[in-house]
Amino acid sequence: MSNSAASGAAPAPSAVPDTLLDAIEIIVGGRNLDAPTAQALGLVDVIATEAHSAVEVAAQLAREYILTGTGPLAEAFARRQAALSQWATPQPGLSRAEVEAHPRVARLLAQARAVGREKAVQRALDCVFFGLEQGYAAGLRHEANVFAEAVADPEGGQAGIQAFLDKKSAPLPPRPLIMVGSPEEQALLERGELLPVGTPFYPGLTPLPKYQYAQGLIKDPKTGAALHGEPKDVEQHFIVPVPTPSPAEVLVYVLASEVNFNDIWALTGIPISVMDDHDQDFHITGSGGIGLIVAMGSEVKREGRLQVGDLVSIYSGQNDLFSPLVGLDPMFADFGIQGYQEPNGSHGQFLLVQPPQLHHKLEDLTIEAAGSYMLNLGTIYRALFTTLKVAPGKRLFVEGAATGTGFEALKVGVRNNVKVTGLVSSAERAEVVRQHGATGVINRRAPELEPCFTKVPEDPAQWAAWEAAGEPLLAMFRAQNEGHLADYAVSHAGERSFPRSFQLLAPGGTLTFYGASSGYHFTFMGKPGAAAPSDMLQRVGLRAGQSVLVYYGISEDIVDETGIEIIEAVREAHARIVVATQTDAQKEFVASLGFGDAIRGLVSIEDLRRRYGADFVWPATMPAFPDPKADTEAFKEAVRLFNEINFKPFAAAVGRLLAAPDNPRGYPDMIFERAGQDTLGISTTLVKPYTGRVVYAEDMSGRRYSFYAPQVWMRQRRIDMPTANIWGTHLNNAYEVVAMNDAVAAGLLEVTPPVVVAWADLPEAHQAMWDNRHAGATYVVNHALPRLGLKTKAELFEAWAAQSAEATTEDDAATIFR
């Protein structure tokens, strides 16, 4: 697991041409190539840069060649002609055994054997060597025959295509990675191309190294599969190149980085593997922190807000800076959290960021505190002030109120005169919550609450008993809140706590959530109360021209009076309508009602069943998922099957009717759900991300509903009901960071002093969080702080200088005594 080229070690003597080895790595490895690599390998001749597109550059080169017969295109054409002439001549004498024994090829063959791809790889090598030995033309004919044979092979192409469609393809071979403890590491240190962790770095004076230390997740060097598991078992310490900022990027030397649950989800692979979203062989965790700016792109310099040497807190949200949706909310423009959705996080020595991620350190905070709060406090800031818009005097219920984001929600709520009741898991944590001003505290381990925290059972015969089991919880809340239930709830503990938090809502209350520690299959019992469809449309702010999916027919009866009323209300709002019916007869009936062009199309579930057969199942409820901790692979398979069999055929039918240039997948802006069915899992997956709303108008009491939690919180979708709401929320945006910092500076918000973890102890800190035995509310890992309590860059530099002087004195003393 090392890279000899990176270390500068001399390669072993070999008669195998490098060009052949390159070709085999491309063909057998199957990995993406970036443009500079492709150019270095001779696969492309010119790279389009700056303001010129590839088409423009190609046209310019073609004109030059046509008019003058010279230029890069002429040179490339001459090289190609020479190569074709050389390839046409058989080149026997090269030992296949020697090639396969070469370390670069042997690694690929070993990985292929480990994952069951050896037959396909041997076919590829057969084609390569046939062409070498028989010539280019014969090689092409042979390749065509081998390809046809492979496609027809039930254990070859057919199985491979099916595995690809099922997202079960065998992993590709990983690229070599430099690991801590390898000879390559020592060579890099000796040449000054890698700095020890903790090294003082003076921006503008200290040369940038070529490589850096990082911690996170890697792929198995033998199989290429992502090495997920418990943090103590899978977290790795490795070495990667230091990136170079593009014109709109900034490079930061990280002094301390936030430690939070994004790291845990990345390492454990729950609910998804973050490695599936990018082509890197490593994933550096870490979302946020604090550091010094060491390099900036040209556009950042032009703006002038940031300077090399600035001490900055790092916000972890990234987005498409050029999307028009930025004007609505940057989080709606291809948003991702660095270190989780984005693979190069802050648990590395250097971090590449977008300019809006950097905010000048608040003067009154210590450096470690200034690197600790962006994600936790930022998430709560958005949840309370943007999503819920909490008002003084109202009542707020908070899950996990003694640690992490729950603790931040408690403190922020109390400071803003909200009456907070916190849910905790011990008497000790209950006392912490009381000391911070809570109106009430509920210990979920109280004997009378023992049967309380469960999902709502699927069996309708058990629904009433489940609701009754929550009465002790409601009584505890009322006893501490003058007989009232909650106006708001903040949920993050997962599928066992969520339904009770929703049950605690008073009429008109709203629950928001941004995580799910104990599971992602969310259920709840509906609340009493109904509203006119037109009133619900007005409440959620449906605009003319937006698209709405309406469910018609919750049974097989042809006439659905409520469904007709909903369609009429949506038409009156001048929206574009798609209607989903249970049966073909219902579809024909709705088509005959004279709604005209207002209905863009109709989708019949009966028709989809007929067309897809066993590949489509319309769910009676969200299928239950296995425990993601206890049986991770079974959980992921259950989610995949739901998407493939329950969701995609229906989503494709609706999407075809609503697709537009700015909405290619045809997501509806709103879905009008029906109280008599539980298709909420489908609707919350289908409605437009970030701005989409699922709306009910009918009385929902006495019925169970279910959905997949990440689709609501990570996409910030909303569920609006006549007498309650469930709204997904996420990390704050960059502007909200500015507002949050203003509130901190004014004393309206408090930054919790973090627990500081040594660099080498990061895996243990993550394991403690995974086991729920962490004592602190917030954590940072120390990269390069010489001591704690520093507040300014001047103090930091002085401490570094003192540290260096002390080290020099010790070295001198050691020399004298020697």
PDB file of N, CA and C in Angstrom, residues 573-609:
ATOM      1  N   ALA A 573     -55.472  27.058  -8.671  1.00  0.00           N
ATOM      2  CA  ALA A 573     -54.207  27.712  -8.351  1.00  0.00           C
ATOM      3  C   ALA A 573     -53.291  27.826  -9.563  1.00  0.00           C
ATOM      4  N   HIS A 574     -53.772  27.362 -10.734  1.00  0.00           N
ATOM      5  CA  HIS A 574     -53.039  27.448 -12.002  1.00  0.00           C
ATOM      6  C   HIS A 574     -51.725  26.672 -11.966  1.00  0.00           C
ATOM      7  N   ALA A 575     -51.756  25.541 -11.306  1.00  0.00           N
ATOM      8  CA  ALA A 575     -50.584  24.666 -11.275  1.00  0.00           C
ATOM      9  C   ALA A 575     -50.673  23.631 -12.387  1.00  0.00           C
ATOM     10  N   ARG A 576     -49.543  23.015 -12.695  1.00  0.00           N
ATOM     11  CA  ARG A 576     -49.507  21.897 -13.649  1.00  0.00           C
ATOM     12  C   ARG A 576     -49.733  20.606 -12.871  1.00  0.00           C
ATOM     13  N   ILE A 577     -50.673  19.785 -13.318  1.00  0.00           N
ATOM     14  CA  ILE A 577     -51.135  18.652 -12.519  1.00  0.00           C
ATOM     15  C   ILE A 577     -50.797  17.334 -13.204  1.00  0.00           C
ATOM     16  N   VAL A 578     -50.320  16.383 -12.414  1.00  0.00           N
ATOM     17  CA  VAL A 578     -50.269  14.973 -12.799  1.00  0.00           C
ATOM     18  C   VAL A 578     -51.093  14.210 -11.772  1.00  0.00           C
ATOM     19  N   VAL A 579     -51.953  13.320 -12.242  1.00  0.00           N
ATOM     20  CA  VAL A 579     -52.815  12.552 -11.351  1.00  0.00           C
ATOM     21  C   VAL A 579     -52.385  11.097 -11.368  1.00  0.00           C
ATOM     22  N   ALA A 580     -52.211  10.513 -10.180  1.00  0.00           N
ATOM     23  CA  ALA A 580     -51.904   9.092 -10.041  1.00  0.00           C
ATOM     24  C   ALA A 580     -53.153   8.378  -9.533  1.00  0.00           C
ATOM     25  N   THR A 581     -53.583   7.351 -10.242  1.00  0.00           N
ATOM     26  CA  THR A 581     -54.776   6.593  -9.861  1.00  0.00           C
ATOM     27  C   THR A 581     -54.402   5.162  -9.513  1.00  0.00           C
ATOM     28  N   GLN A 582     -55.282   4.512  -8.773  1.00  0.00           N
ATOM     29  CA  GLN A 582     -55.054   3.111  -8.439  1.00  0.00           C
ATOM     30  C   GLN A 582     -55.349   2.206  -9.631  1.00  0.00           C
ATOM     31  N   THR A 583     -56.395   2.536 -10.412  1.00  0.00           N
ATOM     32  CA  THR A 583     -56.859   1.634 -11.468  1.00  0.00           C
ATOM     33  C   THR A 583     -56.934   2.343 -12.820  1.00  0.00           C
ATOM     34  N   ASP A 584     -56.991   1.534 -13.867  1.00  0.00           N
ATOM     35  CA  ASP A 584     -57.182   2.086 -15.212  1.00  0.00           C
ATOM     36  C   ASP A 584     -58.538   2.761 -15.330  1.00  0.00           C
ATOM     37  N   ALA A 585     -59.557   2.179 -14.694  1.00  0.00           N
ATOM     38  CA  ALA A 585     -60.902   2.761 -14.760  1.00  0.00           C
ATOM     39  C   ALA A 585     -60.931   4.153 -14.124  1.00  0.00           C
ATOM     40  N   GLN A 586     -60.241   4.325 -13.005  1.00  0.00           N
ATOM     41  CA  GLN A 586     -60.159   5.645 -12.385  1.00  0.00           C
ATOM     42  C   GLN A 586     -59.439   6.632 -13.307  1.00  0.00           C
ATOM     43  N   LYS A 587     -58.383   6.167 -13.953  1.00  0.00           N
ATOM     44  CA  LYS A 587     -57.635   7.017 -14.875  1.00  0.00           C
ATOM     45  C   LYS A 587     -58.536   7.509 -16.005  1.00  0.00           C
ATOM     46  N   GLU A 588     -59.318   6.607 -16.588  1.00  0.00           N
ATOM     47  CA  GLU A 588     -60.225   6.987 -17.670  1.00  0.00           C
ATOM     48  C   GLU A 588     -61.309   7.936 -17.167  1.00  0.00           C
ATOM     49  N   PHE A 589     -61.793   7.715 -15.941  1.00  0.00           N
ATOM     50  CA  PHE A 589     -62.834   8.574 -15.393  1.00  0.00           C
ATOM     51  C   PHE A 589     -62.303   9.997 -15.188  1.00  0.00           C
ATOM     52  N   VAL A 590     -61.116  10.139 -14.597  1.00  0.00           N
ATOM     53  CA  VAL A 590     -60.542  11.472 -14.374  1.00  0.00           C
ATOM     54  C   VAL A 590     -60.300  12.175 -15.710  1.00  0.00           C
ATOM     55  N   ALA A 591     -59.844  11.422 -16.706  1.00  0.00           N
ATOM     56  CA  ALA A 591     -59.595  12.012 -18.026  1.00  0.00           C
ATOM     57  C   ALA A 591     -60.872  12.546 -18.652  1.00  0.00           C
ATOM     58  N   SER A 592     -62.025  11.982 -18.247  1.00  0.00           N
ATOM     59  CA  SER A 592     -63.302  12.387 -18.842  1.00  0.00           C
ATOM     60  C   SER A 592     -63.950  13.568 -18.124  1.00  0.00           C
ATOM     61  N   LEU A 593     -63.330  14.068 -17.040  1.00  0.00           N
ATOM     62  CA  LEU A 593     -63.991  15.075 -16.210  1.00  0.00           C
ATOM     63  C   LEU A 593     -63.859  16.501 -16.745  1.00  0.00           C
ATOM     64  N   GLY A 594     -63.119  16.695 -17.800  1.00  0.00           N
ATOM     65  CA  GLY A 594     -63.069  18.009 -18.407  1.00  0.00           C
ATOM     66  C   GLY A 594     -62.084  18.974 -17.782  1.00  0.00           C
ATOM     67  N   PHE A 595     -61.045  18.473 -17.115  1.00  0.00           N
ATOM     68  CA  PHE A 595     -60.043  19.375 -16.556  1.00  0.00           C
ATOM     69  C   PHE A 595     -59.110  19.940 -17.636  1.00  0.00           C
ATOM     70  N   GLY A 596     -59.157  19.350 -18.793  1.00  0.00           N
ATOM     71  CA  GLY A 596     -58.431  19.894 -19.932  1.00  0.00           C
ATOM     72  C   GLY A 596     -56.929  19.902 -19.771  1.00  0.00           C
ATOM     73  N   ASP A 597     -56.290  20.993 -20.250  1.00  0.00           N
ATOM     74  CA  ASP A 597     -54.829  21.079 -20.258  1.00  0.00           C
ATOM     75  C   ASP A 597     -54.237  21.229 -18.870  1.00  0.00           C
ATOM     76  N   ALA A 598     -55.078  21.488 -17.852  1.00  0.00           N
ATOM     77  CA  ALA A 598     -54.551  21.614 -16.491  1.00  0.00           C
ATOM     78  C   ALA A 598     -53.897  20.311 -16.043  1.00  0.00           C
ATOM     79  N   ILE A 599     -54.417  19.179 -16.518  1.00  0.00           N
ATOM     80  CA  ILE A 599     -53.820  17.880 -16.203  1.00  0.00           C
ATOM     81  C   ILE A 599     -52.836  17.520 -17.308  1.00  0.00           C
ATOM     82  N   ARG A 600     -51.565  17.484 -16.942  1.00  0.00           N
ATOM     83  CA  ARG A 600     -50.511  17.188 -17.920  1.00  0.00           C
ATOM     84  C   ARG A 600     -50.414  15.702 -18.231  1.00  0.00           C
ATOM     85  N   GLY A 601     -50.940  14.867 -17.372  1.00  0.00           N
ATOM     86  CA  GLY A 601     -50.887  13.439 -17.619  1.00  0.00           C
ATOM     87  C   GLY A 601     -51.434  12.662 -16.447  1.00  0.00           C
ATOM     88  N   LEU A 602     -51.729  11.395 -16.684  1.00  0.00           N
ATOM     89  CA  LEU A 602     -52.246  10.508 -15.652  1.00  0.00           C
ATOM     90  C   LEU A 602     -51.409   9.240 -15.611  1.00  0.00           C
ATOM     91  N   VAL A 603     -51.199   8.723 -14.411  1.00  0.00           N
ATOM     92  CA  VAL A 603     -50.424   7.499 -14.198  1.00  0.00           C
ATOM     93  C   VAL A 603     -51.298   6.513 -13.440  1.00  0.00           C
ATOM     94  N   SER A 604     -51.452   5.310 -13.984  1.00  0.00           N
ATOM     95  CA  SER A 604     -52.247   4.268 -13.343  1.00  0.00           C
ATOM     96  C   SER A 604     -51.330   3.242 -12.693  1.00  0.00           C
ATOM     97  N   ILE A 605     -51.526   3.000 -11.409  1.00  0.00           N
ATOM     98  CA  ILE A 605     -50.744   1.973 -10.705  1.00  0.00           C
ATOM     99  C   ILE A 605     -51.027   0.602 -11.309  1.00  0.00           C
ATOM    100  N   GLU A 606     -52.276   0.362 -11.666  1.00  0.00           N
ATOM    101  CA  GLU A 606     -52.636  -0.918 -12.293  1.00  0.00           C
ATOM    102  C   GLU A 606     -51.853  -1.121 -13.588  1.00  0.00           C
ATOM    103  N   ASP A 607     -51.715  -0.057 -14.372  1.00  0.00           N
ATOM    104  CA  ASP A 607     -50.963  -0.147 -15.623  1.00  0.00           C
ATOM    105  C   ASP A 607     -49.483  -0.414 -15.362  1.00  0.00           C
ATOM    106  N   LEU A 608     -48.913   0.235 -14.346  1.00  0.00           N
ATOM    107  CA  LEU A 608     -47.510  -0.004 -14.024  1.00  0.00           C
ATOM    108  C   LEU A 608     -47.281  -1.446 -13.585  1.00  0.00           C
ATOM    109  N   ARG A 609     -48.214  -1.996 -12.808  1.00  0.00           N
ATOM    110  CA  ARG A 609     -48.088  -3.401 -12.401  1.00  0.00           C
ATOM    111  C   ARG A 609     -48.090  -4.312 -13.627  1.00  0.00           C
TER     112      ARG A 609
END
